[in-house]
Amino acid sequence: MRVLLIEDEQRLAENMVAACRESGLAVDHAADGEAGSHFAEQGVYDAIVLDLMLPRKSGTACSPGLA
């Protein structure tokens, strides 16, 4: 399973990525909404974990394009 994590808090993101990888998941991380949208547009993710309060583009602005 491939997961995209869009989270700007670096320490939280590192812990979440590590936990997912320990569980056998493939994880990509984006630290802001613009990068997250770019990753998500690739269409290769089974799940996306999206923070709502992000720099450059909010999670709520990203979410309509992810459906």
PDB file of C-alpha atoms in Angstrom:
ATOM      1  CA  MET A   1       0.000   0.000   0.000  1.00  0.00           C
ATOM      2  CA  ARG A   2       1.317   3.460  -0.919  1.00  0.00           C
ATOM      3  CA  VAL A   3       0.495   6.435   1.333  1.00  0.00           C
ATOM      4  CA  LEU A   4       1.020  10.167   0.903  1.00  0.00           C
ATOM      5  CA  LEU A   5       1.486  12.183   4.090  1.00  0.00           C
ATOM      6  CA  ILE A   6       0.957  15.932   3.730  1.00  0.00           C
ATOM      7  CA  GLU A   7       2.109  17.449   7.032  1.00  0.00           C
ATOM      8  CA  ASP A   8       4.144  20.581   7.787  1.00  0.00           C
ATOM      9  CA  GLU A   9       5.206  19.754  11.359  1.00  0.00           C
ATOM     10  CA  GLN A  10       8.544  18.050  10.687  1.00  0.00           C
ATOM     11  CA  ARG A  11       8.829  16.064  13.916  1.00  0.00           C
ATOM     12  CA  LEU A  12       5.273  14.727  13.668  1.00  0.00           C
ATOM     13  CA  ALA A  13       5.802  13.860  10.006  1.00  0.00           C
ATOM     14  CA  GLU A  14       9.039  11.976  10.775  1.00  0.00           C
ATOM     15  CA  ASN A  15       7.288   9.914  13.458  1.00  0.00           C
ATOM     16  CA  MET A  16       4.300   9.152  11.241  1.00  0.00           C
ATOM     17  CA  VAL A  17       6.497   8.157   8.296  1.00  0.00           C
ATOM     18  CA  ALA A  18       8.586   5.887  10.528  1.00  0.00           C
ATOM     19  CA  ALA A  19       5.490   4.214  12.004  1.00  0.00           C
ATOM     20  CA  CYS A  20       3.964   3.636   8.572  1.00  0.00           C
ATOM     21  CA  ARG A  21       7.195   2.195   7.190  1.00  0.00           C
ATOM     22  CA  GLU A  22       7.549  -0.108  10.193  1.00  0.00           C
ATOM     23  CA  SER A  23       4.064  -1.376   9.327  1.00  0.00           C
ATOM     24  CA  GLY A  24       5.198  -2.193   5.806  1.00  0.00           C
ATOM     25  CA  LEU A  25       3.692   0.798   4.010  1.00  0.00           C
ATOM     26  CA  ALA A  26       5.436   2.819   1.315  1.00  0.00           C
ATOM     27  CA  VAL A  27       5.222   6.497   2.327  1.00  0.00           C
ATOM     28  CA  ASP A  28       5.966   9.780   0.582  1.00  0.00           C
ATOM     29  CA  HIS A  29       5.961  13.039   2.552  1.00  0.00           C
ATOM     30  CA  ALA A  30       5.138  16.573   1.425  1.00  0.00           C
ATOM     31  CA  ALA A  31       5.685  19.483   3.824  1.00  0.00           C
ATOM     32  CA  ASP A  32       3.235  21.970   2.268  1.00  0.00           C
ATOM     33  CA  GLY A  33      -0.009  22.038   0.331  1.00  0.00           C
ATOM     34  CA  GLU A  34       1.497  22.876  -3.048  1.00  0.00           C
ATOM     35  CA  ALA A  35       3.965  19.983  -2.918  1.00  0.00           C
ATOM     36  CA  GLY A  36       1.245  17.701  -1.577  1.00  0.00           C
ATOM     37  CA  SER A  37      -1.074  18.585  -4.439  1.00  0.00           C
ATOM     38  CA  HIS A  38       1.717  17.895  -6.924  1.00  0.00           C
ATOM     39  CA  PHE A  39       2.409  14.459  -5.393  1.00  0.00           C
ATOM     40  CA  ALA A  40      -1.318  13.637  -5.233  1.00  0.00           C
ATOM     41  CA  GLU A  41      -1.835  14.501  -8.906  1.00  0.00           C
ATOM     42  CA  GLN A  42       0.383  11.547  -9.802  1.00  0.00           C
ATOM     43  CA  GLY A  43      -2.519   9.255  -8.844  1.00  0.00           C
ATOM     44  CA  VAL A  44      -0.356   6.493  -7.372  1.00  0.00           C
ATOM     45  CA  TYR A  45      -1.561   6.640  -3.753  1.00  0.00           C
ATOM     46  CA  ASP A  46      -3.956   4.259  -2.028  1.00  0.00           C
ATOM     47  CA  ALA A  47      -4.431   6.690   0.882  1.00  0.00           C
ATOM     48  CA  ILE A  48      -3.620  10.310   1.692  1.00  0.00           C
ATOM     49  CA  VAL A  49      -3.186  11.686   5.214  1.00  0.00           C
ATOM     50  CA  LEU A  50      -3.832  15.414   4.896  1.00  0.00           C
ATOM     51  CA  ASP A  51      -3.199  18.139   7.474  1.00  0.00           C
ATOM     52  CA  LEU A  52      -5.758  20.935   7.102  1.00  0.00           C
ATOM     53  CA  MET A  53      -3.555  23.836   8.214  1.00  0.00           C
ATOM     54  CA  LEU A  54      -0.621  23.861   5.793  1.00  0.00           C
ATOM     55  CA  PRO A  55       1.663  26.571   4.415  1.00  0.00           C
ATOM     56  CA  ARG A  56       1.417  27.701   0.765  1.00  0.00           C
ATOM     57  CA  LYS A  57      -1.922  25.906   0.168  1.00  0.00           C
ATOM     58  CA  SER A  58      -4.285  24.787   2.923  1.00  0.00           C
ATOM     59  CA  GLY A  59      -5.485  21.223   3.257  1.00  0.00           C
ATOM     60  CA  THR A  60      -9.048  22.353   2.603  1.00  0.00           C
ATOM     61  CA  ALA A  61      -7.897  23.932  -0.679  1.00  0.00           C
ATOM     62  CA  CYS A  62      -6.098  20.675  -1.606  1.00  0.00           C
ATOM     63  CA  SER A  63      -8.921  18.296  -0.777  1.00  0.00           C
ATOM     64  CA  PRO A  64     -11.426  19.047  -3.595  1.00  0.00           C
ATOM     65  CA  GLY A  65      -8.824  18.127  -6.193  1.00  0.00           C
ATOM     66  CA  LEU A  66      -8.041  14.823  -4.501  1.00  0.00           C
ATOM     67  CA  ALA A  67     -11.429  13.178  -5.016  1.00  0.00           C
TER      68      ALA A  67
END
